[in-house]
Amino acid sequence: MLKHLLIPLDGSRLAEASLPAAVFLAGKLGARVTLLHVIERDAPQEIHGERHLSNPNEAARYLDEVAERTFPPGTEIEKHVHGEESSNVAGSIADHIAELEADLIVMCTHGRGGLRGWMFGRIAQQVVNRGSKPVLLVQPSGEEAPSAFNCRRLLVALDGNPEHELGLKISAWLAKACGADLHLVMVVHYSSTLPGEQAATARILPRATSALLDIAEEDAHEYLHRHVTELDSAGLAATAEVRRGDPVPMILAAADQSAADLIVLATHGKTGMDAFWSGSTTPNVTGRSTIPLLLVPVQGNMNPN
């Protein structure tokens, strides 16, 4: 698994923020790399303040240059320019995932609305929504040169749903390949942080809701302890914690305090980004995190073994 990395590039320095992660993972995983550029129909003359690559030959030369200056000798690299103009770049990238048989997409999060205006970029979001393979999203640092990428500690957010444990299985495989530690986190709401209909129920039945959430916290400790024991028996270093409150700030705080290099989230890859806990967790974590994120779709035929 994760033996073929697909790297979409639009020719801008912002998009190249994904390259350090691609170089690191290609080396650690022994993976081959495909650099992809999609010619956009009616493309603007500039993108992110730089000239847009709208000519297939120019795009091919750009990918050759990126491969030569970025990846060390011996890396197996392919370059693919989709020369037929596309009005749906995200859809074309998603189609190439299957066509090129990629296992992992590594890309930068940025949209036309501006880097800080919409960190979870339009194209990146649609690729996640439409895809069936994990997507590694890297946030640009704003510096001239892309930030270095490391994979020493992975924070894996869980919610107790067995369907979402695919993210943990892939994280364990990646941690073993990279010699990384795992830190598992599970967030249990307080009555005051429950969303939607659950909040309405909590107002009607405050004591019962509080008692149920306390029980959920105890169950979370047992659930994480079981997984830590399994990971330890597999020779992996793992820790875990249960936090209380709103999942988004709790995940971000846990990642910061544990010095995580990567946050792993399971997602249902549906329109609206229906993810675990609530439909807003994944895009909100992505939009607020400066740490790279690995989004693992729970549908599809991803086999971690």
mmCIF file of C-alpha atoms in Angstrom:
data_model
loop_
_atom_site.group_PDB
_atom_site.id
_atom_site.type_symbol
_atom_site.label_atom_id
_atom_site.label_comp_id
_atom_site.label_asym_id
_atom_site.label_seq_id
_atom_site.Cartn_x
_atom_site.Cartn_y
_atom_site.Cartn_z
ATOM 1 C CA MET A 1 0.000 0.000 0.000
ATOM 2 C CA LEU A 2 1.008 3.653 -0.510
ATOM 3 C CA LYS A 3 3.503 2.653 -3.180
ATOM 4 C CA HIS A 4 2.449 5.231 -5.764
ATOM 5 C CA LEU A 5 2.202 8.941 -4.907
ATOM 6 C CA LEU A 6 0.276 11.347 -7.143
ATOM 7 C CA ILE A 7 1.363 14.999 -6.861
ATOM 8 C CA PRO A 8 -0.914 17.534 -8.609
ATOM 9 C CA LEU A 9 0.921 20.779 -9.448
ATOM 10 C CA ASP A 10 -0.362 23.949 -11.097
ATOM 11 C CA GLY A 11 3.014 25.607 -11.651
ATOM 12 C CA SER A 12 2.855 27.915 -8.630
ATOM 13 C CA ARG A 13 5.198 28.036 -5.659
ATOM 14 C CA LEU A 14 2.184 27.567 -3.375
ATOM 15 C CA ALA A 15 1.365 24.198 -4.928
ATOM 16 C CA GLU A 16 4.996 23.159 -4.506
ATOM 17 C CA ALA A 17 4.516 23.257 -0.717
ATOM 18 C CA SER A 18 3.526 19.589 -1.099
ATOM 19 C CA LEU A 19 6.892 18.561 -2.558
ATOM 20 C CA PRO A 20 8.906 18.080 0.686
ATOM 21 C CA ALA A 21 6.261 15.628 1.914
ATOM 22 C CA ALA A 22 6.356 13.787 -1.411
ATOM 23 C CA VAL A 23 10.158 13.543 -1.327
ATOM 24 C CA PHE A 24 10.144 12.313 2.284
ATOM 25 C CA LEU A 25 7.461 9.685 1.767
ATOM 26 C CA ALA A 26 8.832 8.462 -1.548
ATOM 27 C CA GLY A 27 12.140 7.789 0.204
ATOM 28 C CA LYS A 28 10.694 6.160 3.318
ATOM 29 C CA LEU A 29 8.104 4.074 1.491
ATOM 30 C CA GLY A 30 10.135 3.236 -1.597
ATOM 31 C CA ALA A 31 7.241 4.640 -3.605
ATOM 32 C CA ARG A 32 7.180 5.841 -7.177
ATOM 33 C CA VAL A 33 5.941 9.331 -7.892
ATOM 34 C CA THR A 34 3.766 10.799 -10.610
ATOM 35 C CA LEU A 35 3.767 14.571 -11.075
ATOM 36 C CA LEU A 36 0.478 15.704 -12.620
ATOM 37 C CA HIS A 37 -0.557 18.921 -14.328
ATOM 38 C CA VAL A 38 -4.055 19.446 -15.717
ATOM 39 C CA ILE A 39 -4.534 22.076 -18.421
ATOM 40 C CA GLU A 40 -7.451 24.212 -17.275
ATOM 41 C CA ARG A 41 -10.005 25.512 -19.759
ATOM 42 C CA ASP A 42 -10.351 29.307 -19.812
ATOM 43 C CA ALA A 43 -7.621 29.505 -17.200
ATOM 44 C CA PRO A 44 -6.596 32.904 -15.804
ATOM 45 C CA GLN A 45 -3.300 34.277 -17.059
ATOM 46 C CA GLU A 46 -1.961 34.236 -13.503
ATOM 47 C CA ILE A 47 -2.487 31.952 -10.526
ATOM 48 C CA HIS A 48 -1.312 32.947 -7.052
ATOM 49 C CA GLY A 49 0.497 35.889 -8.652
ATOM 50 C CA GLU A 50 2.405 33.698 -11.120
ATOM 51 C CA ARG A 51 1.944 32.953 -14.803
ATOM 52 C CA HIS A 52 -0.486 30.111 -15.333
ATOM 53 C CA LEU A 53 0.708 27.054 -17.262
ATOM 54 C CA SER A 54 -1.782 26.694 -20.089
ATOM 55 C CA ASN A 55 0.455 25.141 -22.760
ATOM 56 C CA PRO A 56 1.061 21.356 -22.605
ATOM 57 C CA ASN A 57 4.680 21.609 -23.768
ATOM 58 C CA GLU A 58 5.426 24.316 -21.222
ATOM 59 C CA ALA A 59 3.763 22.238 -18.516
ATOM 60 C CA ALA A 60 5.826 19.181 -19.488
ATOM 61 C CA ARG A 61 9.042 21.206 -19.243
ATOM 62 C CA TYR A 62 7.938 22.484 -15.830
ATOM 63 C CA LEU A 63 7.329 18.968 -14.495
ATOM 64 C CA ASP A 64 10.716 17.842 -15.822
ATOM 65 C CA GLU A 65 12.360 20.764 -14.031
ATOM 66 C CA VAL A 66 10.533 20.022 -10.762
ATOM 67 C CA ALA A 67 11.556 16.368 -10.900
ATOM 68 C CA GLU A 68 15.200 17.225 -11.526
ATOM 69 C CA ARG A 69 15.584 19.873 -8.818
ATOM 70 C CA THR A 70 13.413 18.281 -6.139
ATOM 71 C CA PHE A 71 13.817 14.506 -6.009
ATOM 72 C CA PRO A 72 17.071 12.674 -5.269
ATOM 73 C CA PRO A 73 18.643 10.385 -7.881
ATOM 74 C CA GLY A 74 17.113 6.946 -7.940
ATOM 75 C CA THR A 75 13.549 8.100 -7.294
ATOM 76 C CA GLU A 76 11.156 6.533 -9.779
ATOM 77 C CA ILE A 77 9.336 9.528 -11.259
ATOM 78 C CA GLU A 78 6.732 9.792 -13.979
ATOM 79 C CA LYS A 79 5.321 13.014 -15.387
ATOM 80 C CA HIS A 80 1.830 13.324 -16.763
ATOM 81 C CA VAL A 81 0.289 16.373 -18.427
ATOM 82 C CA HIS A 82 -3.422 16.157 -19.129
ATOM 83 C CA GLY A 83 -3.318 18.186 -22.320
ATOM 84 C CA GLU A 84 -7.034 18.184 -23.049
ATOM 85 C CA GLU A 85 -8.410 21.333 -21.478
ATOM 86 C CA SER A 86 -10.595 20.628 -18.470
ATOM 87 C CA SER A 87 -13.256 22.853 -16.958
ATOM 88 C CA ASN A 88 -13.175 20.730 -13.793
ATOM 89 C CA VAL A 89 -9.601 20.411 -12.562
ATOM 90 C CA ALA A 90 -10.617 18.668 -9.330
ATOM 91 C CA GLY A 91 -12.672 16.130 -11.261
ATOM 92 C CA SER A 92 -9.784 15.508 -13.635
ATOM 93 C CA ILE A 93 -7.385 14.939 -10.717
ATOM 94 C CA ALA A 94 -9.864 12.522 -9.150
ATOM 95 C CA ASP A 95 -10.208 10.664 -12.472
ATOM 96 C CA HIS A 96 -6.417 10.345 -12.718
ATOM 97 C CA ILE A 97 -6.257 8.726 -9.283
ATOM 98 C CA ALA A 98 -7.966 5.663 -10.731
ATOM 99 C CA GLU A 99 -6.410 5.940 -14.194
ATOM 100 C CA LEU A 100 -2.850 6.092 -12.856
ATOM 101 C CA GLU A 101 -3.580 3.659 -9.984
ATOM 102 C CA ALA A 102 -2.282 6.046 -7.321
ATOM 103 C CA ASP A 103 -2.354 5.029 -3.659
ATOM 104 C CA LEU A 104 -1.892 8.445 -2.051
ATOM 105 C CA ILE A 105 -2.484 11.977 -3.283
ATOM 106 C CA VAL A 106 -0.149 14.631 -1.876
ATOM 107 C CA MET A 107 -1.280 18.190 -2.496
ATOM 108 C CA CYS A 108 -1.309 21.704 -1.158
ATOM 109 C CA THR A 109 -4.437 23.344 0.248
ATOM 110 C CA HIS A 110 -5.100 26.595 -1.514
ATOM 111 C CA GLY A 111 -7.996 28.075 -3.457
ATOM 112 C CA ARG A 112 -8.588 30.976 -5.774
ATOM 113 C CA GLY A 113 -10.145 32.905 -2.932
ATOM 114 C CA GLY A 114 -6.745 33.450 -1.347
ATOM 115 C CA LEU A 115 -4.477 31.502 0.975
ATOM 116 C CA ARG A 116 -5.863 32.856 4.244
ATOM 117 C CA GLY A 117 -9.380 33.414 2.905
ATOM 118 C CA TRP A 118 -10.038 29.726 2.298
ATOM 119 C CA MET A 119 -7.253 27.447 3.487
ATOM 120 C CA PHE A 120 -9.182 24.313 2.610
ATOM 121 C CA GLY A 121 -8.953 25.024 -1.122
ATOM 122 C CA ARG A 122 -11.704 24.485 -3.627
ATOM 123 C CA ILE A 123 -9.777 21.916 -5.654
ATOM 124 C CA ALA A 124 -8.350 20.074 -2.638
ATOM 125 C CA GLN A 125 -11.810 19.818 -1.078
ATOM 126 C CA GLN A 126 -13.343 18.408 -4.242
ATOM 127 C CA VAL A 127 -10.536 15.875 -4.667
ATOM 128 C CA VAL A 128 -11.191 14.640 -1.122
ATOM 129 C CA ASN A 129 -14.951 14.547 -1.743
ATOM 130 C CA ARG A 130 -14.659 12.560 -4.958
ATOM 131 C CA GLY A 131 -11.742 10.305 -4.178
ATOM 132 C CA SER A 132 -11.467 6.847 -2.665
ATOM 133 C CA LYS A 133 -7.770 7.064 -1.741
ATOM 134 C CA PRO A 134 -6.048 8.875 1.143
ATOM 135 C CA VAL A 135 -5.147 12.513 0.560
ATOM 136 C CA LEU A 136 -2.241 14.202 2.342
ATOM 137 C CA LEU A 137 -2.917 17.929 2.579
ATOM 138 C CA VAL A 138 -0.029 20.301 3.234
ATOM 139 C CA GLN A 139 -0.618 23.910 4.254
ATOM 140 C CA PRO A 140 1.764 26.469 2.734
ATOM 141 C CA SER A 141 3.924 28.225 5.306
ATOM 142 C CA GLY A 142 3.966 31.552 3.499
ATOM 143 C CA GLU A 143 7.751 31.393 3.297
ATOM 144 C CA GLU A 144 9.664 31.526 0.027
ATOM 145 C CA ALA A 145 10.879 27.937 0.375
ATOM 146 C CA PRO A 146 8.472 25.082 1.282
ATOM 147 C CA SER A 147 8.633 23.879 4.875
ATOM 148 C CA ALA A 148 10.466 20.654 5.625
ATOM 149 C CA PHE A 149 8.318 17.586 6.254
ATOM 150 C CA ASN A 150 8.854 15.066 9.054
ATOM 151 C CA CYS A 151 6.901 12.060 10.231
ATOM 152 C CA ARG A 152 8.103 11.397 13.774
ATOM 153 C CA ARG A 153 4.717 11.442 15.501
ATOM 154 C CA LEU A 154 1.243 10.890 14.087
ATOM 155 C CA LEU A 155 -1.852 12.069 15.906
ATOM 156 C CA VAL A 156 -4.794 9.817 15.066
ATOM 157 C CA ALA A 157 -8.246 11.146 15.925
ATOM 158 C CA LEU A 158 -10.792 8.414 16.676
ATOM 159 C CA ASP A 159 -14.451 8.374 17.657
ATOM 160 C CA GLY A 160 -15.100 4.724 18.542
ATOM 161 C CA ASN A 161 -16.740 3.894 15.211
ATOM 162 C CA PRO A 162 -15.089 0.715 13.807
ATOM 163 C CA GLU A 163 -15.646 2.031 10.274
ATOM 164 C CA HIS A 164 -13.321 4.939 10.992
ATOM 165 C CA GLU A 165 -10.526 2.714 12.319
ATOM 166 C CA LEU A 166 -9.140 2.391 8.788
ATOM 167 C CA GLY A 167 -7.348 5.656 9.550
ATOM 168 C CA LEU A 168 -5.648 3.984 12.506
ATOM 169 C CA LYS A 169 -4.638 0.935 10.449
ATOM 170 C CA ILE A 170 -3.057 3.098 7.769
ATOM 171 C CA SER A 171 -1.413 5.252 10.451
ATOM 172 C CA ALA A 172 0.128 2.165 12.054
ATOM 173 C CA TRP A 173 1.499 1.028 8.691
ATOM 174 C CA LEU A 174 2.913 4.491 7.996
ATOM 175 C CA ALA A 175 4.404 4.789 11.498
ATOM 176 C CA LYS A 176 6.195 1.472 11.079
ATOM 177 C CA ALA A 177 7.613 2.521 7.701
ATOM 178 C CA CYS A 178 8.767 5.903 9.022
ATOM 179 C CA GLY A 179 9.843 4.845 12.516
ATOM 180 C CA ALA A 180 7.231 7.176 14.003
ATOM 181 C CA ASP A 181 5.242 7.203 17.245
ATOM 182 C CA LEU A 182 1.455 7.205 17.396
ATOM 183 C CA HIS A 183 -0.681 9.375 19.649
ATOM 184 C CA LEU A 184 -4.384 8.482 19.725
ATOM 185 C CA VAL A 185 -6.958 11.024 20.799
ATOM 186 C CA MET A 186 -10.681 10.729 21.349
ATOM 187 C CA VAL A 187 -12.899 13.700 22.170
ATOM 188 C CA VAL A 188 -16.075 13.427 24.246
ATOM 189 C CA HIS A 189 -18.391 16.397 24.328
ATOM 190 C CA TYR A 190 -19.562 18.298 27.354
ATOM 191 C CA SER A 191 -23.279 19.062 27.408
ATOM 192 C CA SER A 192 -22.423 22.654 26.519
ATOM 193 C CA THR A 193 -20.499 21.699 23.369
ATOM 194 C CA LEU A 194 -22.976 19.258 21.854
ATOM 195 C CA PRO A 195 -24.129 20.225 18.350
ATOM 196 C CA GLY A 196 -27.578 20.518 16.818
ATOM 197 C CA GLU A 197 -30.343 18.225 18.048
ATOM 198 C CA GLN A 198 -28.090 16.747 20.702
ATOM 199 C CA ALA A 199 -27.746 20.201 22.262
ATOM 200 C CA ALA A 200 -31.531 20.563 22.339
ATOM 201 C CA THR A 201 -31.857 17.207 24.072
ATOM 202 C CA ALA A 202 -29.200 18.227 26.599
ATOM 203 C CA ARG A 203 -31.203 21.317 27.521
ATOM 204 C CA ILE A 204 -34.315 19.208 28.120
ATOM 205 C CA LEU A 205 -32.516 16.381 29.967
ATOM 206 C CA PRO A 206 -29.366 17.970 31.419
ATOM 207 C CA ARG A 207 -28.626 15.423 34.141
ATOM 208 C CA ALA A 208 -29.239 12.383 31.953
ATOM 209 C CA THR A 209 -27.120 13.861 29.170
ATOM 210 C CA SER A 210 -24.267 14.667 31.537
ATOM 211 C CA ALA A 211 -24.358 11.142 32.966
ATOM 212 C CA LEU A 212 -24.320 9.591 29.487
ATOM 213 C CA LEU A 213 -21.349 11.710 28.466
ATOM 214 C CA ASP A 214 -19.459 10.660 31.599
ATOM 215 C CA ILE A 215 -20.102 7.035 30.677
ATOM 216 C CA ALA A 216 -18.909 7.797 27.145
ATOM 217 C CA GLU A 217 -15.664 9.137 28.606
ATOM 218 C CA GLU A 218 -15.088 5.919 30.543
ATOM 219 C CA ASP A 219 -15.801 3.880 27.410
ATOM 220 C CA ALA A 220 -13.363 6.053 25.453
ATOM 221 C CA HIS A 221 -10.553 5.322 27.920
ATOM 222 C CA GLU A 222 -11.180 1.575 27.590
ATOM 223 C CA TYR A 223 -11.409 1.808 23.788
ATOM 224 C CA LEU A 224 -8.111 3.659 23.459
ATOM 225 C CA HIS A 225 -6.376 1.415 25.996
ATOM 226 C CA ARG A 226 -7.296 -1.613 23.900
ATOM 227 C CA HIS A 227 -5.829 -0.048 20.763
ATOM 228 C CA VAL A 228 -2.644 1.060 22.531
ATOM 229 C CA THR A 229 -2.156 -2.497 23.811
ATOM 230 C CA GLU A 230 -2.589 -3.873 20.282
ATOM 231 C CA LEU A 231 -0.121 -1.352 18.855
ATOM 232 C CA ASP A 232 2.417 -2.100 21.590
ATOM 233 C CA SER A 233 2.190 -5.814 20.823
ATOM 234 C CA ALA A 234 2.909 -4.984 17.162
ATOM 235 C CA GLY A 235 6.118 -3.213 18.178
ATOM 236 C CA LEU A 236 4.808 0.336 17.764
ATOM 237 C CA ALA A 237 5.211 3.110 20.329
ATOM 238 C CA ALA A 238 1.750 4.486 21.112
ATOM 239 C CA THR A 239 0.126 6.788 23.645
ATOM 240 C CA ALA A 240 -3.467 7.929 24.023
ATOM 241 C CA GLU A 241 -5.651 10.493 25.710
ATOM 242 C CA VAL A 242 -9.326 11.358 26.077
ATOM 243 C CA ARG A 243 -10.296 15.023 25.940
ATOM 244 C CA ARG A 244 -13.571 16.740 26.727
ATOM 245 C CA GLY A 245 -15.115 19.563 24.728
ATOM 246 C CA ASP A 246 -15.507 20.653 21.114
ATOM 247 C CA PRO A 247 -13.640 18.146 18.892
ATOM 248 C CA VAL A 248 -12.038 20.712 16.570
ATOM 249 C CA PRO A 249 -10.073 22.784 19.122
ATOM 250 C CA MET A 250 -9.386 19.677 21.196
ATOM 251 C CA ILE A 251 -7.813 17.851 18.231
ATOM 252 C CA LEU A 252 -5.724 20.895 17.350
ATOM 253 C CA ALA A 253 -4.602 21.360 20.962
ATOM 254 C CA ALA A 254 -3.681 17.683 21.267
ATOM 255 C CA ALA A 255 -1.669 17.864 18.057
ATOM 256 C CA ASP A 256 0.187 20.943 19.253
ATOM 257 C CA GLN A 257 0.895 19.633 22.746
ATOM 258 C CA SER A 258 2.009 16.214 21.515
ATOM 259 C CA ALA A 259 4.293 17.806 18.876
ATOM 260 C CA ALA A 260 2.564 15.849 16.112
ATOM 261 C CA ASP A 261 3.938 16.103 12.581
ATOM 262 C CA LEU A 262 0.768 14.756 10.997
ATOM 263 C CA ILE A 263 -2.930 14.632 11.926
ATOM 264 C CA VAL A 264 -4.882 11.644 10.624
ATOM 265 C CA LEU A 265 -8.647 11.933 10.159
ATOM 266 C CA ALA A 266 -11.175 9.512 8.725
ATOM 267 C CA THR A 267 -13.680 11.086 6.361
ATOM 268 C CA HIS A 268 -16.714 9.968 4.419
ATOM 269 C CA GLY A 269 -15.666 11.940 1.356
ATOM 270 C CA LYS A 270 -19.238 13.025 0.627
ATOM 271 C CA THR A 271 -20.521 16.344 -0.591
ATOM 272 C CA GLY A 272 -20.579 18.583 2.453
ATOM 273 C CA MET A 273 -17.634 16.710 3.963
ATOM 274 C CA ASP A 274 -19.665 14.494 6.272
ATOM 275 C CA ALA A 275 -16.967 13.353 8.670
ATOM 276 C CA PHE A 276 -16.963 11.761 12.079
ATOM 277 C CA TRP A 277 -18.578 13.573 15.029
ATOM 278 C CA SER A 278 -20.245 16.077 12.689
ATOM 279 C CA GLY A 279 -20.187 17.233 9.098
ATOM 280 C CA SER A 280 -17.938 20.172 9.995
ATOM 281 C CA THR A 281 -15.089 18.473 11.846
ATOM 282 C CA THR A 282 -12.800 17.628 8.928
ATOM 283 C CA PRO A 283 -12.977 20.942 7.022
ATOM 284 C CA ASN A 284 -12.737 22.930 10.259
ATOM 285 C CA VAL A 285 -9.653 21.052 11.427
ATOM 286 C CA THR A 286 -8.162 21.395 7.953
ATOM 287 C CA GLY A 287 -8.934 25.076 7.739
ATOM 288 C CA ARG A 288 -7.416 25.863 11.127
ATOM 289 C CA SER A 289 -4.437 23.516 11.287
ATOM 290 C CA THR A 290 -0.907 24.414 10.266
ATOM 291 C CA ILE A 291 0.057 20.742 10.585
ATOM 292 C CA PRO A 292 -0.275 18.484 7.510
ATOM 293 C CA LEU A 293 -3.343 16.254 7.495
ATOM 294 C CA LEU A 294 -3.867 12.762 6.155
ATOM 295 C CA LEU A 295 -7.532 12.292 5.229
ATOM 296 C CA VAL A 296 -8.504 8.636 4.916
ATOM 297 C CA PRO A 297 -11.810 7.843 3.150
ATOM 298 C CA VAL A 298 -13.784 5.125 4.849
ATOM 299 C CA GLN A 299 -15.382 3.970 1.592
ATOM 300 C CA GLY A 300 -13.544 2.280 -1.271
ATOM 301 C CA ASN A 301 -11.219 -0.682 -1.405
ATOM 302 C CA MET A 302 -8.302 0.614 0.630
ATOM 303 C CA ASN A 303 -6.567 -2.418 2.130
ATOM 304 C CA PRO A 304 -4.014 -1.575 4.845
ATOM 305 C CA ASN A 305 -2.585 -5.106 4.957
#
